[in-house]
XYZ file of C-alpha atoms in Angstrom:
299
model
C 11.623 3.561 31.254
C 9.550 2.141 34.317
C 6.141 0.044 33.506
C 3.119 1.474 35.202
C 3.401 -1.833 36.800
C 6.507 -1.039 38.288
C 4.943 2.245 39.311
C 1.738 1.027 40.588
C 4.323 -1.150 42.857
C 6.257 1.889 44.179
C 3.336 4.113 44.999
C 2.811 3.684 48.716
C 0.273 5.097 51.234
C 0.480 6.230 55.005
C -1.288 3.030 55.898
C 1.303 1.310 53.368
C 4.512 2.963 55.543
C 2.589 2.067 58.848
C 2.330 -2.131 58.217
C 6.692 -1.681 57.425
C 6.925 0.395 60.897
C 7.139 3.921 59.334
C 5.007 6.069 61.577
C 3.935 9.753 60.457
C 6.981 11.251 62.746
C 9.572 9.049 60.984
C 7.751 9.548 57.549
C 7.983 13.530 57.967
C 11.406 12.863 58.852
C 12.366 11.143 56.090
C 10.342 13.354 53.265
C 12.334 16.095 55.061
C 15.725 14.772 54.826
C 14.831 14.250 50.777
C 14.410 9.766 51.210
C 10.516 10.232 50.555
C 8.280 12.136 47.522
C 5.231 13.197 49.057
C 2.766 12.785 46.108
C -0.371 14.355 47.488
C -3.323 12.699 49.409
C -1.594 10.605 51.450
C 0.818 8.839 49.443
C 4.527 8.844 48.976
C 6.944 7.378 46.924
C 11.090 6.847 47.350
C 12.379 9.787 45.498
C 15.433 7.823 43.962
C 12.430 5.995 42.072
C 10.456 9.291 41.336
C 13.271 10.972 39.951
C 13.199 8.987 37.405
C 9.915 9.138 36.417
C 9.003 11.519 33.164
C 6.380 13.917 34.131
C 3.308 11.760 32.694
C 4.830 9.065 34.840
C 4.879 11.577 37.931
C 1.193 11.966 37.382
C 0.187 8.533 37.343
C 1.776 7.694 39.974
C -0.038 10.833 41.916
C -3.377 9.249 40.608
C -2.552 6.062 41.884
C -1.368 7.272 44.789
C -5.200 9.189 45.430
C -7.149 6.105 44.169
C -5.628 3.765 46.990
C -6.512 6.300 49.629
C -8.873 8.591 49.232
C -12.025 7.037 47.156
C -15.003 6.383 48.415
C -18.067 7.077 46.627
C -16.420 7.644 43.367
C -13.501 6.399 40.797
C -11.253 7.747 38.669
C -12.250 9.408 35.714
C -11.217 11.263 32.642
C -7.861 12.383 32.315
C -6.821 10.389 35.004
C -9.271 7.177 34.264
C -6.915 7.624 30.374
C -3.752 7.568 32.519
C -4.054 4.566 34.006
C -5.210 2.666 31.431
C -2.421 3.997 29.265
C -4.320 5.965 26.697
C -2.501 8.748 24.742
C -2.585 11.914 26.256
C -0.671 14.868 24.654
C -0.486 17.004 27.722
C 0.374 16.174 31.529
C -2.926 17.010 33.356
C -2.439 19.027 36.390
C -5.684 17.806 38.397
C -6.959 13.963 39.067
C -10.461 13.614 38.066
C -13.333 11.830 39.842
C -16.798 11.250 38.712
C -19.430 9.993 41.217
C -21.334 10.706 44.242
C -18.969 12.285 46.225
C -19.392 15.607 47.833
C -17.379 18.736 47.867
C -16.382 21.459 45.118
C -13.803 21.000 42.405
C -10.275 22.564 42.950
C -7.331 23.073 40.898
C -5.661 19.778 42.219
C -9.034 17.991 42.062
C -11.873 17.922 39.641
C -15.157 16.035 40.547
C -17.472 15.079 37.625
C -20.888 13.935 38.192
C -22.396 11.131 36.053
C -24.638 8.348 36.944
C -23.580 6.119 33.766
C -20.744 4.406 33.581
C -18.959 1.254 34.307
C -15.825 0.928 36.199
C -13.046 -2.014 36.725
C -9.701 -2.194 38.631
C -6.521 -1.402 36.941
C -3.187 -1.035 38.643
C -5.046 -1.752 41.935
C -7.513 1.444 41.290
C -10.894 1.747 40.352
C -11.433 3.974 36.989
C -14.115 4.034 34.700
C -13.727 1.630 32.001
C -12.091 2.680 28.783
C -15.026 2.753 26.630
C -16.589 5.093 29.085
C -13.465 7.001 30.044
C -13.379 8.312 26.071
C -16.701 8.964 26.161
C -16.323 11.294 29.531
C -13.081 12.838 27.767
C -14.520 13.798 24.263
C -17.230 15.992 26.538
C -13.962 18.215 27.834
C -11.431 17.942 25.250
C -10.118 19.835 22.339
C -10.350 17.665 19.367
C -6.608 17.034 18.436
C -6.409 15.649 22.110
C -9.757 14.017 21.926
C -8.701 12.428 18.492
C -5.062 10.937 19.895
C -7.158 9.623 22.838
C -9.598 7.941 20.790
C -7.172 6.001 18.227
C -5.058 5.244 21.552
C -8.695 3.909 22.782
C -8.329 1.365 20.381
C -5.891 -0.981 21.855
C -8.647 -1.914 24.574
C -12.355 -1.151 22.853
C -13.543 -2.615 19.578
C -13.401 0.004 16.913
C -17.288 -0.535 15.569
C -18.163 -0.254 19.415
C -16.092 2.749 19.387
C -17.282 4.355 16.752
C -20.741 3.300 17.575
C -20.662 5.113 20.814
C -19.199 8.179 19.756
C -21.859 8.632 17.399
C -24.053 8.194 19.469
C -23.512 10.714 21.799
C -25.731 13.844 22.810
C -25.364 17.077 24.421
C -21.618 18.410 25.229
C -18.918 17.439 23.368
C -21.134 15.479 20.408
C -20.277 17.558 17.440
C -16.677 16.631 17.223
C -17.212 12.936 18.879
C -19.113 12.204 15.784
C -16.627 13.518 13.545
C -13.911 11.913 15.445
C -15.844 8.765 14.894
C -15.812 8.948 10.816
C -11.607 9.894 11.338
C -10.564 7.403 13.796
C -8.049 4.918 13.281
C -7.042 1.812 14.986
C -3.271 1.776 13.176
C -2.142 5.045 14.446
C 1.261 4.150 16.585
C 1.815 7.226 18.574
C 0.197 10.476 19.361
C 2.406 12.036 16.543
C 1.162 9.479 13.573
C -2.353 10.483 14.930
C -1.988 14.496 14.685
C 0.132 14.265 11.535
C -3.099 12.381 9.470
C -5.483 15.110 11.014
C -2.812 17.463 9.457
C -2.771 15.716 6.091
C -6.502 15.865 5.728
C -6.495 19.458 6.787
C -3.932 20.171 3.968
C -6.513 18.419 1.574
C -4.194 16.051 0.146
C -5.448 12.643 -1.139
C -6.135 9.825 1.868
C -3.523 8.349 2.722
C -2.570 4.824 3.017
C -1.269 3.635 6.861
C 1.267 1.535 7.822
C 2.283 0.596 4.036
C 4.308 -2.470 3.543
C 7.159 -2.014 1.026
C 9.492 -4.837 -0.398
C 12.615 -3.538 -1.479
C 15.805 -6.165 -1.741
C 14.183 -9.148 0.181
C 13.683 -6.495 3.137
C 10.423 -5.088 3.840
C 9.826 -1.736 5.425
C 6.483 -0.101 6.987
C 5.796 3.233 6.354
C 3.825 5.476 8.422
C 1.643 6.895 5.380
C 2.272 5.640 1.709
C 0.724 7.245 -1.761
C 1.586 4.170 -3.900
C 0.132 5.657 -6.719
C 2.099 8.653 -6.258
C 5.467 7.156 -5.135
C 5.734 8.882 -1.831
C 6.000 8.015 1.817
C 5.461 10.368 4.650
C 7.409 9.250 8.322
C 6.607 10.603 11.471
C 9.984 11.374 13.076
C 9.196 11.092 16.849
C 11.956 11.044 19.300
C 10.366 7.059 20.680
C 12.283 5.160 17.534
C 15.283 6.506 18.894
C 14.633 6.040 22.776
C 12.894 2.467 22.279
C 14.916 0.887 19.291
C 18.005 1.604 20.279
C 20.813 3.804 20.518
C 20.295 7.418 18.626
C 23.264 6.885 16.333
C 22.879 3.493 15.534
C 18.779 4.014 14.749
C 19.488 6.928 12.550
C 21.829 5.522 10.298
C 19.440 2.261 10.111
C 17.104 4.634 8.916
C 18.899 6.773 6.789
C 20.225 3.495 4.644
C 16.502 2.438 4.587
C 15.262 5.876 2.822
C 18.589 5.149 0.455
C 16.995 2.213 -0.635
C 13.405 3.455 -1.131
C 14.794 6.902 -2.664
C 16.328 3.959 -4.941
C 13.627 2.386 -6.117
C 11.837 5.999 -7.158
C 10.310 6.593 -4.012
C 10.055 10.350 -2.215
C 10.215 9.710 1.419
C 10.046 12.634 3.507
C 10.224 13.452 7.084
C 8.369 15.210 9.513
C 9.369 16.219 12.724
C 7.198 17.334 15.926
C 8.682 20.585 15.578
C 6.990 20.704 12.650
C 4.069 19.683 13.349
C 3.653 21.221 16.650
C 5.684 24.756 16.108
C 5.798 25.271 12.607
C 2.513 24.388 10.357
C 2.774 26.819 8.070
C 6.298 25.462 6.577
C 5.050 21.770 6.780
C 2.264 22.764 4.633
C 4.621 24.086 1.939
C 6.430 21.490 2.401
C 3.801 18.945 1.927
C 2.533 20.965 -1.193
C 5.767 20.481 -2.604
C 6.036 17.125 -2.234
C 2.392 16.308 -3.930
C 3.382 18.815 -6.810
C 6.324 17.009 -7.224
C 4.644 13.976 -7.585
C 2.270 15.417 -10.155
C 5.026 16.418 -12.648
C 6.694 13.079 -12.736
């Protein structure tokens, strides 16, 4: 998987491709013949690199891409602002969002906010808002299970009591659901998928969980996602990352298969949920949750 600094590196510009000698004939040329990805506004990138890039990464890249060339009297905002600065985002936008002075109408491709308060820094050699103020833009034009995965992602790079502060104290669009966000926020959510599944939980009205439980078993300890110690059960998200960053597929899901043997040992119910689940199938993870807590009751 490529960094965003490694990204950020490979982005280059028409004024980029000039300084090495590539003129617009020769680039047109070469983005014809299949050597160059145009990415939009002016920027290009090798397509043996952008091939490789997932689609999130495609989109950066495109956002970098515009913030080297074509700002002026504004910065990168929103969706794209949470891009660069790595924030969780649980779709691929489509447009790159600006907020500032600059004139012209919104398109599809482009989407210009207007806001006179905000602070900004450089990241990746762009200028964006700055995270704090990037959530605060997105809570006004999200839904809340993407507002909610971008606001415990937020919490890598902004205090949480200035977080929560902030969101709380927000007025007019988008203020309802910042404030609840701001009571439900978590700074030990891992992934998108830990974040949606303890919305889930608290939907299903089960008892709070608690996150990222330590467990000794054997002189080995193990973290769990969500623990009830007090009812013996532990509740994994199982997102396709533990298999992609820990390892290979086999090898990581036989670790963890011997590590639920040895929890299932020592009278704990550990269950599994999938995206799938979460995602496509509600309904049956509720019943399945249900069961699990009932379970627990009867003991």
């Amino acid at each position: 998987m490529k960094s965003p600094e490694e990204i950020a590196m490979a982005v280059r510009t028409t004024v980029n491709l000039s300084a090495c000698g590539i003129n617009k004939d020769a680039l047109a040329r070469a983005v014809a013949r299949g050597e160059y990805q145009r990415l939009g506004y002016g920027s290009y990138m090798e397509s043996s690199f952008y091939s490789q890039l997932y689609p999130s990464q495609q989109y950066l890249a495109r956002v970098i891409g515009y913030g080297r060339g074509r700002l002026k009297t504004s910065v990168l905002s929103h969706h794209s602002a949470a891009a660069v600065h790595g924030l969780w985002l649980l779709h691929v936008p489509t447009a790159i969002h600006t907020v500032g002075q600059a004139h012209g109408h919104s398109t599809p491709r482009l989407v210009r906010h207007r806001n006179s308060r905000y602070e900004t820094e450089k990241s990746l050699g762009v200028d964006v808002t700055a995270p704090l103020d990037t959530v605060l833009h997105c809570m006004r034009v999200m839904g809340f299970e993407e507002a909610l995965v971008l606001a415990d992602s937020s919490l890598r790079l902004v205090e949480h009591q200035t977080l929560v502060a902030a969101l709380q104290g927000m007025s007019g669009r988008g203020s309802v659901q910042s404030r609840i966000i701001a009571e439900c926020v978590s700074p030990l959510s891992e992934s998108p998928g830990e974040s949606l599944l303890r919305l889930f939980l608290h939907r299903c009205g089960v008892p709070k969980p608690v996150e990222q439980y330590v467990i000794g078993v054997y002189g080995q300890q193990f973290r769990a996602d969500f623990a009830w110690p007090e009812l013996g059960i532990i509740m994994e998200f199982d997102g396709q990352v533990k298999y992609t960053e820990f390892g290979e597929r086999e090898d990581v899901f036989g670790r963890q298969n011997e590590r639920e043997a040895l929890l299932r040992g020592q009278g704990w119910d550990v269950v599994r949920v999938t995206w799938d689940e979460l995602m496509r199938r509600p309904h049956e993870l509720k019943t399945k949750v249900e069961r699990v807590f009932s379970r627990a009751r009867y003991r």
